[in-house]
XYZ file of N, CA and C in Angstrom:
450
model
N -8.533 -1.526 6.003
C -7.784 -0.621 6.849
C -8.161 -0.913 8.278
N -7.211 -1.123 9.120
C -7.395 -1.382 10.517
C -7.631 -0.052 11.262
N -8.848 0.098 11.790
C -9.197 1.395 12.404
C -8.279 1.768 13.613
N -8.022 0.807 14.472
C -7.199 1.149 15.649
C -5.780 1.604 15.229
N -5.223 0.900 14.239
C -3.881 1.267 13.762
C -3.933 2.655 13.099
N -4.984 2.931 12.311
C -5.112 4.235 11.663
C -5.220 5.340 12.688
N -6.001 5.149 13.722
C -6.124 6.166 14.754
C -4.810 6.459 15.459
N -4.026 5.418 15.697
C -2.678 5.573 16.259
C -1.782 6.364 15.329
N -1.877 6.106 14.019
C -1.091 6.887 13.080
C -1.535 8.318 12.991
N -2.812 8.557 13.158
C -3.276 9.930 13.139
C -2.752 10.721 14.316
N -2.676 10.030 15.505
C -2.079 10.672 16.662
C -0.617 11.005 16.419
N 0.098 10.141 15.739
C 1.537 10.289 15.455
C 1.835 11.516 14.572
N 0.828 11.938 13.759
C 1.067 13.114 12.887
C 0.338 14.330 13.456
N 0.070 14.316 14.734
C -0.513 15.491 15.452
C -1.863 15.910 14.982
N -2.709 14.942 14.622
C -4.111 15.261 14.318
C -4.768 15.486 15.720
N -5.617 16.512 15.813
C -6.223 16.856 17.104
C -7.111 15.717 17.626
N -7.203 15.693 18.962
C -8.031 14.649 19.612
C -9.484 14.735 19.156
N -9.943 15.960 18.925
C -11.308 16.186 18.448
C -11.538 15.434 17.137
N -10.609 15.629 16.175
C -10.744 14.981 14.864
C -10.591 13.486 14.976
N -9.680 13.046 15.775
C -9.492 11.583 15.983
C -10.788 10.944 16.539
N -11.440 11.635 17.471
C -12.736 11.173 17.981
C -13.762 11.105 16.872
N -13.803 12.115 15.984
C -14.736 12.141 14.902
C -14.493 10.967 13.962
N -13.206 10.765 13.607
C -12.876 9.649 12.724
C -13.243 8.303 13.349
N -12.980 8.169 14.660
C -13.327 6.933 15.373
C -14.836 6.653 15.223
N -15.620 7.689 15.487
C -17.071 7.554 15.382
C -17.472 7.227 13.947
N -16.845 7.869 12.993
C -17.178 7.686 11.562
C -16.811 6.274 11.101
N -15.676 5.712 11.597
C -15.152 4.446 11.080
C -15.630 3.216 11.845
N -16.272 3.393 13.016
C -16.698 2.212 13.799
C -18.184 2.149 13.950
N -18.691 0.946 13.978
C -20.088 0.696 14.191
C -20.988 1.498 13.238
N -20.536 1.575 11.999
C -21.279 2.282 10.982
C -22.402 1.397 10.404
N -23.664 1.788 10.486
C -24.726 0.912 9.889
C -24.683 0.980 8.350
N -24.938 -0.204 7.807
C -24.964 -0.303 6.317
C -26.036 -1.294 5.911
N -26.704 -0.991 4.850
C -27.662 -1.889 4.246
C -27.667 -1.636 2.748
N -28.305 -2.553 2.044
C -28.351 -2.478 0.548
C -29.825 -2.426 0.182
N -30.127 -1.487 -0.751
C -31.462 -1.395 -1.273
C -31.401 -1.662 -2.735
N -32.229 -2.585 -3.226
C -32.345 -2.902 -4.645
C -33.800 -2.932 -5.048
N -34.195 -1.963 -5.830
C -35.599 -1.758 -6.151
C -36.401 -1.581 -4.878
N -37.353 -2.456 -4.608
C -38.177 -2.322 -3.407
C -37.635 -3.172 -2.266
N -36.566 -3.898 -2.474
C -36.047 -4.804 -1.441
C -34.910 -4.129 -0.670
N -34.932 -4.308 0.628
C -33.910 -3.770 1.521
C -33.346 -4.918 2.381
N -32.023 -5.003 2.355
C -31.362 -6.062 3.158
C -31.411 -5.705 4.623
N -31.029 -6.652 5.448
C -30.883 -6.398 6.902
C -29.722 -5.475 7.119
N -29.754 -4.772 8.257
C -28.662 -3.834 8.567
C -27.491 -4.602 9.224
N -26.279 -4.196 8.817
C -25.066 -4.699 9.450
C -24.246 -3.505 9.941
N -23.481 -3.714 10.997
C -22.645 -2.650 11.495
C -21.188 -3.017 11.105
N -20.576 -2.112 10.371
C -19.173 -2.273 9.992
C -18.264 -1.602 10.995
N -17.090 -2.224 11.246
C -16.199 -1.634 12.204
C -14.795 -1.377 11.684
N -14.554 -1.674 10.449
C -13.191 -1.401 9.880
C -13.350 -0.868 8.456
N -12.465 0.015 8.112
C -12.396 0.464 6.702
C -13.216 1.704 6.450
N -12.832 2.341 5.347
C -13.551 3.525 4.887
C -14.494 3.176 3.770
N -15.650 3.841 3.747
C -16.575 3.547 2.652
C -15.972 4.006 1.335
N -16.155 3.135 0.318
C -15.681 3.496 -1.002
C -16.449 4.692 -1.541
N -15.783 5.628 -2.106
C -16.389 6.802 -2.661
C -16.598 7.917 -1.662
N -16.220 7.696 -0.412
C -16.356 8.753 0.597
C -15.225 9.752 0.430
N -15.578 11.007 0.659
C -14.580 12.109 0.470
C -13.370 11.929 1.390
N -13.604 11.390 2.557
C -12.503 11.183 3.558
C -11.570 10.062 3.222
N -12.023 9.079 2.427
C -11.279 7.865 2.230
C -9.869 8.080 1.613
N -9.722 8.897 0.587
C -8.371 9.064 0.035
C -7.389 9.680 1.016
N -7.815 10.701 1.769
C -6.894 11.320 2.711
C -6.573 10.375 3.853
N -7.516 9.565 4.305
C -7.232 8.589 5.327
C -6.266 7.528 4.836
N -6.423 7.121 3.587
C -5.500 6.147 3.020
C -4.087 6.740 2.961
N -3.980 7.977 2.567
C -2.665 8.649 2.497
C -2.054 8.704 3.851
N -2.826 9.090 4.849
C -2.268 9.181 6.206
C -1.944 7.747 6.764
N -2.725 6.773 6.351
C -2.487 5.411 6.825
C -1.167 4.870 6.205
N -0.864 5.265 4.983
C 0.333 4.745 4.322
C 1.535 5.720 4.398
N 1.369 6.760 5.219
C 2.415 7.793 5.269
C 3.774 7.244 5.748
N 3.712 6.231 6.578
C 4.970 5.645 7.111
C 5.602 4.586 6.195
N 5.029 4.376 5.047
C 5.621 3.459 4.046
C 6.517 4.274 3.164
N 7.840 4.158 3.456
C 8.825 4.975 2.732
C 10.015 4.164 2.318
N 10.766 4.676 1.380
C 12.005 4.027 0.955
C 13.054 4.133 2.033
N 13.833 3.108 2.156
C 14.880 3.065 3.195
C 16.269 2.871 2.653
N 16.367 2.616 1.363
C 17.641 2.303 0.780
C 18.017 3.280 -0.332
N 19.310 3.514 -0.440
C 19.853 4.358 -1.469
C 19.424 3.822 -2.854
N 19.138 4.705 -3.746
C 18.711 4.422 -5.126
C 17.329 3.766 -5.210
N 16.509 3.839 -4.164
C 15.149 3.285 -4.184
C 14.151 4.364 -3.834
N 13.004 4.309 -4.448
C 11.903 5.202 -4.081
C 10.599 4.435 -3.975
N 9.738 4.829 -3.063
C 8.403 4.270 -2.959
C 7.435 5.413 -3.370
N 6.666 5.103 -4.421
C 5.702 6.100 -4.920
C 4.297 5.533 -4.768
N 3.395 6.324 -4.132
C 2.047 5.827 -3.886
C 1.053 6.747 -4.657
N 0.056 6.140 -5.217
C -1.020 6.884 -5.864
C -2.307 6.104 -5.601
N -3.277 6.763 -4.977
C -4.508 6.097 -4.608
C -4.193 4.846 -3.815
N -4.589 3.667 -4.319
C -4.301 2.446 -3.594
C -3.223 1.616 -4.307
N -2.437 2.267 -5.161
C -1.342 1.626 -5.873
C 0.006 2.081 -5.340
N 0.972 1.252 -5.379
C 2.333 1.597 -4.926
C 3.312 1.073 -5.966
N 4.300 1.946 -6.242
C 5.404 1.548 -7.137
C 6.709 1.680 -6.355
N 7.588 0.733 -6.533
C 8.906 0.775 -5.946
C 9.912 0.914 -7.094
N 10.636 1.992 -7.103
C 11.627 2.241 -8.157
C 13.023 1.985 -7.614
N 13.806 1.300 -8.424
C 15.197 1.088 -8.018
C 16.126 1.338 -9.194
N 17.112 2.147 -8.930
C 18.169 2.422 -9.962
C 19.289 1.424 -9.656
N 19.460 0.477 -10.503
C 20.403 -0.587 -10.280
C 21.591 -0.401 -11.224
N 22.628 0.202 -10.725
C 23.816 0.468 -11.530
C 24.926 -0.549 -11.226
N 24.805 -1.207 -10.118
C 25.746 -2.245 -9.753
C 25.055 -3.225 -8.815
N 25.719 -4.364 -8.570
C 25.092 -5.468 -7.816
C 24.601 -5.052 -6.424
N 25.301 -4.180 -5.772
C 24.914 -3.742 -4.419
C 23.579 -3.052 -4.451
N 23.246 -2.319 -5.519
C 21.950 -1.664 -5.618
C 20.842 -2.689 -5.948
N 21.187 -3.737 -6.650
C 20.196 -4.816 -6.893
C 19.759 -5.401 -5.545
N 20.738 -5.690 -4.667
C 20.415 -6.202 -3.357
C 19.566 -5.204 -2.539
N 19.882 -3.927 -2.591
C 19.086 -2.894 -1.880
C 17.666 -2.834 -2.449
N 17.523 -2.973 -3.747
C 16.198 -2.992 -4.371
C 15.383 -4.155 -3.890
N 15.943 -5.324 -3.836
C 15.231 -6.539 -3.340
C 14.917 -6.358 -1.855
N 15.823 -5.764 -1.103
C 15.541 -5.518 0.326
C 14.413 -4.518 0.480
N 14.316 -3.542 -0.390
C 13.213 -2.538 -0.318
C 11.876 -3.234 -0.640
N 11.855 -4.120 -1.623
C 10.631 -4.838 -1.943
C 10.235 -5.701 -0.736
N 11.176 -6.411 -0.104
C 10.882 -7.238 1.009
C 10.380 -6.383 2.196
N 11.002 -5.255 2.408
C 10.572 -4.365 3.464
C 9.120 -3.869 3.255
N 8.785 -3.596 1.994
C 7.448 -3.204 1.633
C 6.444 -4.349 1.916
N 6.794 -5.524 1.531
C 5.907 -6.697 1.779
C 5.676 -6.859 3.273
N 6.712 -6.749 4.053
C 6.616 -6.825 5.529
C 5.736 -5.707 6.069
N 5.925 -4.488 5.545
C 5.120 -3.339 5.970
C 3.636 -3.630 5.689
N 3.324 -4.147 4.523
C 1.934 -4.460 4.148
C 1.327 -5.485 5.108
N 2.101 -6.541 5.396
C 1.578 -7.552 6.322
C 1.298 -6.984 7.697
N 2.224 -6.134 8.170
C 2.081 -5.533 9.483
C 0.878 -4.580 9.547
N 0.557 -3.984 8.368
C -0.558 -3.002 8.268
C -1.827 -3.564 7.713
N -1.896 -4.911 7.636
C -3.089 -5.643 7.212
C -3.523 -5.289 5.764
N -2.521 -5.086 4.894
C -2.824 -4.795 3.504
C -2.302 -5.969 2.679
N -3.031 -6.357 1.655
C -2.603 -7.490 0.819
C -1.891 -7.006 -0.437
N -0.889 -7.812 -0.851
C -0.230 -7.582 -2.122
C -0.876 -8.478 -3.149
N -1.347 -7.918 -4.213
C -1.965 -8.739 -5.256
C -0.866 -9.075 -6.311
N -0.254 -10.211 -6.115
C 0.877 -10.592 -6.968
C 0.436 -10.847 -8.414
N -0.836 -11.188 -8.639
C -1.297 -11.430 -10.013
C -1.338 -10.117 -10.809
N -1.462 -8.955 -10.119
C -1.496 -7.684 -10.812
C -0.164 -6.950 -10.759
N 0.789 -7.516 -10.071
C 2.107 -6.894 -9.864
C 3.025 -7.232 -11.044
N 3.652 -6.175 -11.573
C 4.593 -6.283 -12.693
C 5.903 -5.605 -12.331
N 6.966 -6.068 -12.979
C 8.240 -5.456 -12.740
C 8.827 -5.002 -14.097
N 8.553 -3.791 -14.487
C 9.141 -3.295 -15.752
C 10.615 -2.993 -15.506
N 11.413 -3.347 -16.457
C 12.860 -3.065 -16.382
C 13.215 -2.162 -17.557
N 13.813 -1.036 -17.240
C 14.261 -0.068 -18.269
C 15.785 -0.068 -18.288
N 16.333 -0.114 -19.467
C 17.777 -0.108 -19.591
C 18.207 0.583 -20.839
N 19.384 1.159 -20.833
C 19.918 1.712 -22.041
C 21.103 0.918 -22.587
N 21.282 -0.283 -21.943
C 22.380 -1.137 -22.383
C 21.902 -2.023 -23.524
N 22.762 -2.187 -24.530
C 22.419 -3.032 -25.655
C 22.280 -4.485 -25.217
N 23.155 -4.887 -24.348
C 23.063 -6.252 -23.824
C 22.335 -6.172 -22.477
N 21.125 -6.657 -22.535
C 20.278 -6.616 -21.335
C 20.785 -7.722 -20.367
N 21.268 -7.278 -19.247
C 21.721 -8.239 -18.214
C 20.573 -8.594 -17.354
N 20.188 -9.848 -17.411
C 18.997 -10.314 -16.671
C 19.291 -10.233 -15.158
N 18.421 -9.549 -14.394
C 18.480 -9.635 -12.972
C 17.448 -10.664 -12.534
N 17.678 -11.280 -11.376
C 16.717 -12.289 -10.905
C 15.373 -11.638 -10.669
N 14.300 -12.387 -10.858
C 12.978 -11.804 -10.669
C 12.671 -11.480 -9.207
N 11.888 -10.430 -8.984
C 11.439 -10.135 -7.643
C 10.448 -11.222 -7.213
N 10.513 -11.575 -5.924
C 9.559 -12.524 -5.348
C 8.786 -11.786 -4.272
N 7.473 -11.985 -4.269
C 6.629 -11.471 -3.215
C 5.903 -12.682 -2.614
N 6.213 -12.964 -1.375
C 5.676 -14.119 -0.649
C 5.899 -15.386 -1.504
N 7.117 -15.577 -1.953
C 7.570 -16.731 -2.707
C 6.908 -16.868 -4.065
N 6.347 -15.780 -4.605
C 5.736 -15.799 -5.932
C 6.611 -14.909 -6.823
N 7.105 -15.440 -7.968
C 7.863 -14.602 -8.902
C 6.948 -13.541 -9.490
N 7.434 -12.328 -9.579
C 6.678 -11.236 -10.197
C 7.054 -11.193 -11.688
N 6.055 -11.098 -12.553
C 6.291 -10.995 -13.979
C 6.986 -9.747 -14.324
N 7.853 -9.801 -15.350
C 8.489 -8.594 -15.847
C 7.952 -8.293 -17.250
N 8.100 -7.041 -17.645
C 7.745 -6.635 -19.006
C 8.962 -6.825 -19.843
N 8.857 -7.485 -20.957
C 9.989 -7.642 -21.832
C 9.645 -7.094 -23.208
C-alpha cells in the first residue's frame, strides 16, 4: 500500500486532518525487528504498508480500494479483505466486451495503485443455464490467460 496515495484518498473521503496526521505517523518510519528465542534482529524502519494483523489494516485497505468500482452495465466489482471479484452478466456480445473492458480497467487501476494481480490464483468461473455452452474467449491479465472452471 502506497502511503502517500492512501493519505490522498483519505482526504478525498473527508477524513479529518487530525486522523490523517495520526495515520501518517502510524504508517511511516515505523520501527520493526524480529525476536526469535534469545536472538533479536537489527531494527529497520518501514515506510509503506500496514502491519499484518493490525486492527487498522482492514479499514485502511477498504478506504484505499474505495475508488475501485464497476464502470460498465451488467458488471460488478466485489471486494472482500484483499480479494476482488468481477462479475459480468453476459447475455449478448456487447456485454462480453463490457466485461473484458471492466477486467482491463481493474488491471489498470491495480497498476496505478501499486497492487499486483496474482494471475496464478485468478480463476474465471462461468455459470450458464444454456444446454449448449457457448465458449467465450478467456480473460487475459497482462497477456496471461486466466483459467476457467469447467
